[in-house]
C-alpha positions as a Python dict, from the first residue, in 0.01 Angstrom:
ca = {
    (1, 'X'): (0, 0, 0),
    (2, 'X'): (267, 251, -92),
    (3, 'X'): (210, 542, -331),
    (4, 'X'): (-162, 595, -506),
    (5, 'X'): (-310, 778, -742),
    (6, 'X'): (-594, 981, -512),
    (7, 'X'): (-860, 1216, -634),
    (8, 'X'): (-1035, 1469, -375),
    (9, 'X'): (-1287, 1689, -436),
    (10, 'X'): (-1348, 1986, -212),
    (11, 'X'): (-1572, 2345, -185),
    (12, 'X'): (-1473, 2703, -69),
    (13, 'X'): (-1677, 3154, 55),
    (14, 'X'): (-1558, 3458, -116),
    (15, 'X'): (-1329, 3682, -124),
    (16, 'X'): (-1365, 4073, -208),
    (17, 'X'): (-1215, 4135, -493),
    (18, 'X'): (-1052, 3810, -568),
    (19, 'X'): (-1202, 3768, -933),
    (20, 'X'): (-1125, 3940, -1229),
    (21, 'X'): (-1287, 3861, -1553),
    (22, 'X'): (-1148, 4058, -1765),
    (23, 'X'): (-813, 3903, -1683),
    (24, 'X'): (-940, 3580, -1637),
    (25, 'X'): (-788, 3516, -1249),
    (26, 'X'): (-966, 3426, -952),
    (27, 'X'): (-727, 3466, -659),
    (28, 'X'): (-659, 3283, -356),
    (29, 'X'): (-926, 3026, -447),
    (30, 'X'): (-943, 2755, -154),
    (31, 'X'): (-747, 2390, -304),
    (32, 'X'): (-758, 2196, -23),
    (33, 'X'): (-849, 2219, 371),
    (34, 'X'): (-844, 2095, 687),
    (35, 'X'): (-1007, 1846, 826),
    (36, 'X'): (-1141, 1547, 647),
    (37, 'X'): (-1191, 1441, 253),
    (38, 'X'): (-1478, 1308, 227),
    (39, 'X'): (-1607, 971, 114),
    (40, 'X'): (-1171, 880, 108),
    (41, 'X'): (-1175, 732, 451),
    (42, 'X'): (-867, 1007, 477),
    (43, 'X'): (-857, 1313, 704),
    (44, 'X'): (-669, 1642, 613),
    (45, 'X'): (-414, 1766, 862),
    (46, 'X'): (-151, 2018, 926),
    (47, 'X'): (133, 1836, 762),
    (48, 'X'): (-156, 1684, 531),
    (49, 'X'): (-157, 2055, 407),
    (50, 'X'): (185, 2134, 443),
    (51, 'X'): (313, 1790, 170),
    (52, 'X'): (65, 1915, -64),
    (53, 'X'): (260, 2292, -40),
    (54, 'X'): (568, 2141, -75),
    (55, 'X'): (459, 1915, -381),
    (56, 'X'): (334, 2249, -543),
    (57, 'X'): (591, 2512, -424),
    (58, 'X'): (744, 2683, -697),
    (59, 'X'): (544, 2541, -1003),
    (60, 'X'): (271, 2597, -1234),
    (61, 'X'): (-4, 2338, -1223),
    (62, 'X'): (-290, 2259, -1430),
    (63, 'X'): (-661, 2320, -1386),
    (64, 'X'): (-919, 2076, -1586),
    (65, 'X'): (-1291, 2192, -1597),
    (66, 'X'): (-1362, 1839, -1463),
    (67, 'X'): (-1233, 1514, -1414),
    (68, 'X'): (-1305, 1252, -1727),
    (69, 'X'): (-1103, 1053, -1961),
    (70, 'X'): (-1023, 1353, -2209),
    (71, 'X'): (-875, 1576, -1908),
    (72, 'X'): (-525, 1665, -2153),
    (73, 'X'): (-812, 1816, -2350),
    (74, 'X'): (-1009, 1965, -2095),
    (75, 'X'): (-672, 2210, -1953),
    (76, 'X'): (-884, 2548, -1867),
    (77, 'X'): (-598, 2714, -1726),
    (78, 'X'): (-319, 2736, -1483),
    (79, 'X'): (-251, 2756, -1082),
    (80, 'X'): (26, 2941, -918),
    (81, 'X'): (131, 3120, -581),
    (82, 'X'): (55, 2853, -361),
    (83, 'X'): (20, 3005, 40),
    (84, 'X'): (-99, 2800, 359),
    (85, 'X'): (-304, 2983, 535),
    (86, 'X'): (-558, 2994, 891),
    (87, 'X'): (-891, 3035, 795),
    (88, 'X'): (-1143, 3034, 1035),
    (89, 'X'): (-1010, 2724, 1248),
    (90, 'X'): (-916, 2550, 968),
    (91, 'X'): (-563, 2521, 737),
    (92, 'X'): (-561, 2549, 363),
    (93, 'X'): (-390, 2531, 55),
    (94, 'X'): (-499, 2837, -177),
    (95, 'X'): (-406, 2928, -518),
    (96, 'X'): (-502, 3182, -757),
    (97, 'X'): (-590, 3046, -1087),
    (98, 'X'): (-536, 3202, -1426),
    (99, 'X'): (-761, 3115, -1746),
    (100, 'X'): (-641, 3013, -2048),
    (101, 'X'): (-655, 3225, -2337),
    (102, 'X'): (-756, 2976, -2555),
    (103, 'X'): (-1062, 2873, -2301),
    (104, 'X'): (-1201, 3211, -2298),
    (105, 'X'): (-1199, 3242, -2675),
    (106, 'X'): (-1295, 2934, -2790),
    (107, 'X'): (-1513, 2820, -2520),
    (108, 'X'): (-1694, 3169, -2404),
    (109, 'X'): (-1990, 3015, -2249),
    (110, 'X'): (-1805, 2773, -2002),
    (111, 'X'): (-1538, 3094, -1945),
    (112, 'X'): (-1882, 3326, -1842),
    (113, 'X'): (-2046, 3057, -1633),
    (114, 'X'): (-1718, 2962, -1429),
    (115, 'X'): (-1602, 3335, -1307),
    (116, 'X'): (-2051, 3412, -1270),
    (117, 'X'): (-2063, 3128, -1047),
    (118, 'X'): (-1754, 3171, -843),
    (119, 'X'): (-1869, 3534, -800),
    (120, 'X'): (-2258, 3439, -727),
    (121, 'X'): (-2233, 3103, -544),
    (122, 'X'): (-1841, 3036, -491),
    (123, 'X'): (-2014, 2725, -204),
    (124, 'X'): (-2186, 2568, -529),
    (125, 'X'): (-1861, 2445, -634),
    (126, 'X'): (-1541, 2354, -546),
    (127, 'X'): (-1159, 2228, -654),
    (128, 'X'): (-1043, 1859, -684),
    (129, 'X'): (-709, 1775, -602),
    (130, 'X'): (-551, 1496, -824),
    (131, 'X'): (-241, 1376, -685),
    (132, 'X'): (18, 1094, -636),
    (133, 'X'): (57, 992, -224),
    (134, 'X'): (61, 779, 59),
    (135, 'X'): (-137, 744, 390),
    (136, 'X'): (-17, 767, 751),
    (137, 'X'): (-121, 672, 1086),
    (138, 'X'): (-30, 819, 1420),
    (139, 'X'): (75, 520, 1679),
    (140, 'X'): (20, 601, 2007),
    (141, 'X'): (345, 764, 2085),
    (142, 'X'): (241, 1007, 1799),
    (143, 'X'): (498, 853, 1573),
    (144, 'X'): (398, 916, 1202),
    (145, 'X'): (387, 562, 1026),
    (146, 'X'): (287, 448, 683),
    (147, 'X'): (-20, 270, 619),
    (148, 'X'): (12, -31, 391),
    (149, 'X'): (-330, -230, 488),
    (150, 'X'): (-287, -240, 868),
    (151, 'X'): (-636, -383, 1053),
    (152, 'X'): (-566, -116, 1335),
    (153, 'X'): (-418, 180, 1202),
    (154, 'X'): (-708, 404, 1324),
    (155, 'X'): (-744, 722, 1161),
    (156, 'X'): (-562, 795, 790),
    (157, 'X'): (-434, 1113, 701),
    (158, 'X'): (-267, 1204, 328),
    (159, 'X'): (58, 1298, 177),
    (160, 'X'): (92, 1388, -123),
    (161, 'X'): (452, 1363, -306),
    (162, 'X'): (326, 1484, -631),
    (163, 'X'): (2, 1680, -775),
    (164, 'X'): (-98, 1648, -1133),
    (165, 'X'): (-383, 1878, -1101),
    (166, 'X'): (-698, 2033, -960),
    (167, 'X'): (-990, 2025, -1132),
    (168, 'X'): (-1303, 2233, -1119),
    (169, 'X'): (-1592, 2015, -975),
    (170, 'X'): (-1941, 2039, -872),
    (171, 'X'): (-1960, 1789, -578),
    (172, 'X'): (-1613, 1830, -383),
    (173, 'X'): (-1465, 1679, -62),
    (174, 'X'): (-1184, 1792, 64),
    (175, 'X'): (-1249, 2173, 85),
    (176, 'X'): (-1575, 2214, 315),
    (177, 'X'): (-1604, 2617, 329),
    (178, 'X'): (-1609, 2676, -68),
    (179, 'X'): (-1443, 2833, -333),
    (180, 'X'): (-1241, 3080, -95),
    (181, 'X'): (-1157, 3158, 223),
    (182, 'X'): (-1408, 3302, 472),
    (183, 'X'): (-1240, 3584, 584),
    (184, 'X'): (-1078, 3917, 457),
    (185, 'X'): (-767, 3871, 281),
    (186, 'X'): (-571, 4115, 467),
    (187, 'X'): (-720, 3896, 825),
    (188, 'X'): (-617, 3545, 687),
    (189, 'X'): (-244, 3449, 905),
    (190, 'X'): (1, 3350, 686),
    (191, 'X'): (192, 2996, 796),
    (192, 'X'): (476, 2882, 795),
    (193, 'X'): (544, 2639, 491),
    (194, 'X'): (858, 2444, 602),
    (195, 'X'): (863, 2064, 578),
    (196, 'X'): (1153, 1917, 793),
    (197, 'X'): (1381, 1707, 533),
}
């Protein structure tokens, strides 16, 4: 009960012109979506979405290459510019990541393979979001209440009050269309972020 440690993994389809190897970005890259994380017991809605925005809003977080016990060693690079956005019936968190200089000099081959795939086969693999949270029900007056082990909450969703990270994975759960978004850029309707204090 209470606040947990959660990790969900999650895929994304591409984007023209949303990777750049040379500067080592790939941007508006799918974090999280609507409407389920897979093999959580959790679903992903709307305000699912909009705790992980405000948890992010304004900061720079950290992108492993995977999740192990060495991930402090594993930092790749960076995520920033956090947007919500409707993407083909569904609501997601995107970011645009930024590589670490460091990664692309010392570890070329992992650097190459990362922005080939995401270019190639961006539904091959996704993000993982690692984050500190709680679980809701609705009751049936649609009253938001917390979970902490109730026999008949029915379904979970997540909040997240704080992210750590999200990692580069092969198998994710929480991000069923891929690497990006499925539309144009210019198409994708920009929501509204606000979380009522």
């Amino acid at each position: 009960p209470g606040m947990e440690s959660i990790k969900f993994e999650a895929i994304a389809a591409q984007r023209t012109g949303a990777i750049d190897l040379e500067a080592g970005t790939i941007k508006g890259v799918s974090l999280i979506s609507t409407p389920e994380a897979k093999g959580h017991g959790m679903s992903i809605d709307q305000k699912s979405i909009e705790s992980f925005h405000a948890a992010v809003s304004e900061k720079t977080i950290k992108a492993y290459y995977t999740h192990n016990d060495n991930e402090a060693f594993d930092t790749i690079g960076l995520w920033q510019n956090f947007s919500i956005i409707e993407d083909n019936g569904e609501t997601k968190l995107t970011g645009d990541f930024e590589a670490l200089k460091s990664w692309k000099e010392n570890k070329k081959e992992e650097y190459d393979a990362l922005f080939e795939l995401a270019e190639k086969a961006p539904e091959a693999f996704g993000v993982s979001a690692e984050f500190t949270g709680t679980k809701v029900f609705y009751n049936e007056d649609e009253e938001e209440i917390e979970y902490s082990g109730q026999e008949e909450s029915g379904k979970l969703f997540a909040r997240a009050t704080e992210v750590q990270a999200f990692s580069i994975v092969a198998t994710p759960a929480a991000n069923p269309t891929g690497l990006f978004s499925e539309g144009d850029e210019s198409n994708d309707k920009q929501l509204s972020a606000a979380v009522s204090e």
